[in-house]
PDB file of C-alpha atoms in Angstrom:
ATOM      1  CA  UNK A  13      59.041  12.284  38.894  1.00 57.00           C
ATOM      2  CA  UNK A  14      60.158   9.131  40.641  1.00 58.00           C
ATOM      3  CA  UNK A  15      61.783  11.137  43.418  1.00 65.00           C
ATOM      4  CA  UNK A  16      58.732  13.362  43.770  1.00 64.00           C
ATOM      5  CA  UNK A  17      56.420  10.340  43.887  1.00 60.00           C
ATOM      6  CA  UNK A  18      58.471   8.778  46.665  1.00 63.00           C
ATOM      7  CA  UNK A  19      58.450  12.017  48.655  1.00 63.00           C
ATOM      8  CA  UNK A  20      54.722  12.541  48.134  1.00 65.00           C
ATOM      9  CA  UNK A  21      53.947   8.870  48.922  1.00 64.00           C
ATOM     10  CA  UNK A  22      50.871   9.111  51.157  1.00 68.00           C
ATOM     11  CA  UNK A  23      49.518  12.234  49.458  1.00 71.00           C
ATOM     12  CA  UNK A  24      49.371  10.418  46.117  1.00 69.00           C
ATOM     13  CA  UNK A  25      47.728   7.227  47.436  1.00 73.00           C
ATOM     14  CA  UNK A  26      44.118   8.488  47.114  1.00 74.00           C
ATOM     15  CA  UNK A  27      44.764   9.452  43.484  1.00 74.00           C
ATOM     16  CA  UNK A  28      46.501   6.286  42.320  1.00 76.00           C
ATOM     17  CA  UNK A  29      43.221   4.573  41.412  1.00 82.00           C
ATOM     18  CA  UNK A  30      42.349   7.430  39.053  1.00 86.00           C
ATOM     19  CA  UNK A  31      45.873   7.518  37.601  1.00 87.00           C
ATOM     20  CA  UNK A  32      46.239   3.789  36.880  1.00 91.00           C
ATOM     21  CA  UNK A  33      44.042   3.670  33.730  1.00 94.00           C
ATOM     22  CA  UNK A  34      45.708   6.694  32.155  1.00 93.00           C
ATOM     23  CA  UNK A  35      49.236   5.642  33.081  1.00 93.00           C
ATOM     24  CA  UNK A  36      48.601   2.153  31.726  1.00 95.00           C
ATOM     25  CA  UNK A  37      47.382   3.549  28.414  1.00 96.00           C
ATOM     26  CA  UNK A  38      50.262   6.012  28.119  1.00 95.00           C
ATOM     27  CA  UNK A  39      52.764   3.156  28.457  1.00 96.00           C
ATOM     28  CA  UNK A  40      51.642   2.218  24.928  1.00 97.00           C
ATOM     29  CA  UNK A  41      51.938   5.712  23.449  1.00 96.00           C
ATOM     30  CA  UNK A  42      53.465   5.763  19.944  1.00 96.00           C
ATOM     31  CA  UNK A  43      56.188   8.167  21.129  1.00 96.00           C
ATOM     32  CA  UNK A  44      59.017   6.153  22.771  1.00 96.00           C
ATOM     33  CA  UNK A  45      59.904   9.034  25.102  1.00 95.00           C
ATOM     34  CA  UNK A  46      56.341   9.193  26.427  1.00 94.00           C
ATOM     35  CA  UNK A  47      56.377   5.403  26.855  1.00 95.00           C
ATOM     36  CA  UNK A  48      59.598   5.554  28.866  1.00 94.00           C
ATOM     37  CA  UNK A  49      58.396   8.407  31.059  1.00 90.00           C
ATOM     38  CA  UNK A  50      55.036   6.784  31.795  1.00 91.00           C
ATOM     39  CA  UNK A  51      56.649   3.423  32.476  1.00 92.00           C
ATOM     40  CA  UNK A  52      58.967   5.075  34.996  1.00 88.00           C
ATOM     41  CA  UNK A  53      56.019   6.788  36.689  1.00 85.00           C
ATOM     42  CA  UNK A  54      54.054   3.507  36.643  1.00 88.00           C
ATOM     43  CA  UNK A  55      56.912   1.671  38.349  1.00 87.00           C
ATOM     44  CA  UNK A  56      57.260   4.348  41.009  1.00 81.00           C
ATOM     45  CA  UNK A  57      53.538   4.487  41.856  1.00 82.00           C
ATOM     46  CA  UNK A  58      52.409   0.886  41.448  1.00 84.00           C
ATOM     47  CA  UNK A  59      53.973  -1.643  43.812  1.00 83.00           C
ATOM     48  CA  UNK A  60      52.269  -4.756  42.406  1.00 89.00           C
ATOM     49  CA  UNK A  61      51.309  -4.293  38.734  1.00 90.00           C
ATOM     50  CA  UNK A  62      49.309  -7.540  38.468  1.00 91.00           C
ATOM     51  CA  UNK A  63      47.206  -6.701  41.506  1.00 92.00           C
ATOM     52  CA  UNK A  64      46.731  -3.116  40.331  1.00 90.00           C
ATOM     53  CA  UNK A  65      45.493  -4.304  36.932  1.00 92.00           C
ATOM     54  CA  UNK A  66      43.061  -6.760  38.523  1.00 91.00           C
ATOM     55  CA  UNK A  67      41.676  -4.149  40.899  1.00 90.00           C
ATOM     56  CA  UNK A  68      41.427  -1.452  38.225  1.00 91.00           C
ATOM     57  CA  UNK A  69      40.245  -3.784  35.420  1.00 92.00           C
ATOM     58  CA  UNK A  70      36.743  -2.248  35.053  1.00 92.00           C
ATOM     59  CA  UNK A  71      38.164   1.297  35.075  1.00 93.00           C
ATOM     60  CA  UNK A  72      40.866   0.260  32.594  1.00 94.00           C
ATOM     61  CA  UNK A  73      38.314  -1.242  30.223  1.00 93.00           C
ATOM     62  CA  UNK A  74      36.174   1.903  30.452  1.00 93.00           C
ATOM     63  CA  UNK A  75      39.159   4.187  29.785  1.00 94.00           C
ATOM     64  CA  UNK A  76      40.472   2.115  26.895  1.00 95.00           C
ATOM     65  CA  UNK A  77      37.025   1.679  25.320  1.00 93.00           C
ATOM     66  CA  UNK A  78      36.464   5.427  25.510  1.00 95.00           C
ATOM     67  CA  UNK A  79      39.840   6.197  23.929  1.00 95.00           C
ATOM     68  CA  UNK A  80      39.349   3.667  21.121  1.00 95.00           C
ATOM     69  CA  UNK A  81      36.801   6.092  19.688  1.00 94.00           C
ATOM     70  CA  UNK A  82      38.627   9.216  20.756  1.00 93.00           C
ATOM     71  CA  UNK A  83      39.552  12.159  18.595  1.00 95.00           C
ATOM     72  CA  UNK A  84      43.341  11.906  18.961  1.00 95.00           C
ATOM     73  CA  UNK A  85      45.083   9.270  16.837  1.00 95.00           C
ATOM     74  CA  UNK A  86      47.866   8.684  19.360  1.00 95.00           C
ATOM     75  CA  UNK A  87      45.337   7.957  22.126  1.00 95.00           C
ATOM     76  CA  UNK A  88      43.510   5.537  19.822  1.00 96.00           C
ATOM     77  CA  UNK A  89      46.764   3.799  18.952  1.00 97.00           C
ATOM     78  CA  UNK A  90      47.850   3.620  22.598  1.00 97.00           C
ATOM     79  CA  UNK A  91      44.436   2.275  23.622  1.00 97.00           C
ATOM     80  CA  UNK A  92      44.668  -0.485  20.998  1.00 97.00           C
ATOM     81  CA  UNK A  93      48.086  -1.580  22.232  1.00 96.00           C
ATOM     82  CA  UNK A  94      47.071  -1.416  25.872  1.00 96.00           C
ATOM     83  CA  UNK A  95      43.838  -3.306  25.250  1.00 95.00           C
ATOM     84  CA  UNK A  96      45.653  -6.040  23.310  1.00 94.00           C
ATOM     85  CA  UNK A  97      48.070  -6.502  26.198  1.00 94.00           C
ATOM     86  CA  UNK A  98      45.388  -6.317  28.882  1.00 93.00           C
ATOM     87  CA  UNK A  99      43.203  -8.942  27.206  1.00 92.00           C
ATOM     88  CA  UNK A 100      45.933 -11.554  26.804  1.00 90.00           C
ATOM     89  CA  UNK A 101      45.294 -14.669  28.838  1.00 87.00           C
ATOM     90  CA  UNK A 102      41.796 -13.659  29.939  1.00 87.00           C
ATOM     91  CA  UNK A 103      38.666 -15.725  29.449  1.00 87.00           C
ATOM     92  CA  UNK A 104      35.489 -14.408  27.845  1.00 86.00           C
ATOM     93  CA  UNK A 105      33.518 -14.179  31.130  1.00 85.00           C
ATOM     94  CA  UNK A 106      36.110 -11.722  32.422  1.00 82.00           C
ATOM     95  CA  UNK A 107      35.829  -9.542  29.299  1.00 79.00           C
ATOM     96  CA  UNK A 108      32.122  -9.424  28.591  1.00 74.00           C
ATOM     97  CA  UNK A 109      30.312  -6.297  29.791  1.00 66.00           C
TER      98      UNK A 109
END
């Protein structure tokens, strides 16, 4: 996928904002192979992870909150791990709705 992402470059740019929340969550999937694959895709699509997380923070919180109550156990588990990592070092005013 990394090679495809580099070739598609500009065509993927409009979709990166929609992909960031899902890719971030899937990096915490209970299956190590899924984690590795999603981390590789994340690294190929996102140039500056810190900036991407700051920009997509509201969308990330929405995605993770939705998946915390989701039907699939692996999505719930991934959302818990992702949320725990995302919340580290943040102050309450940043987290409150």
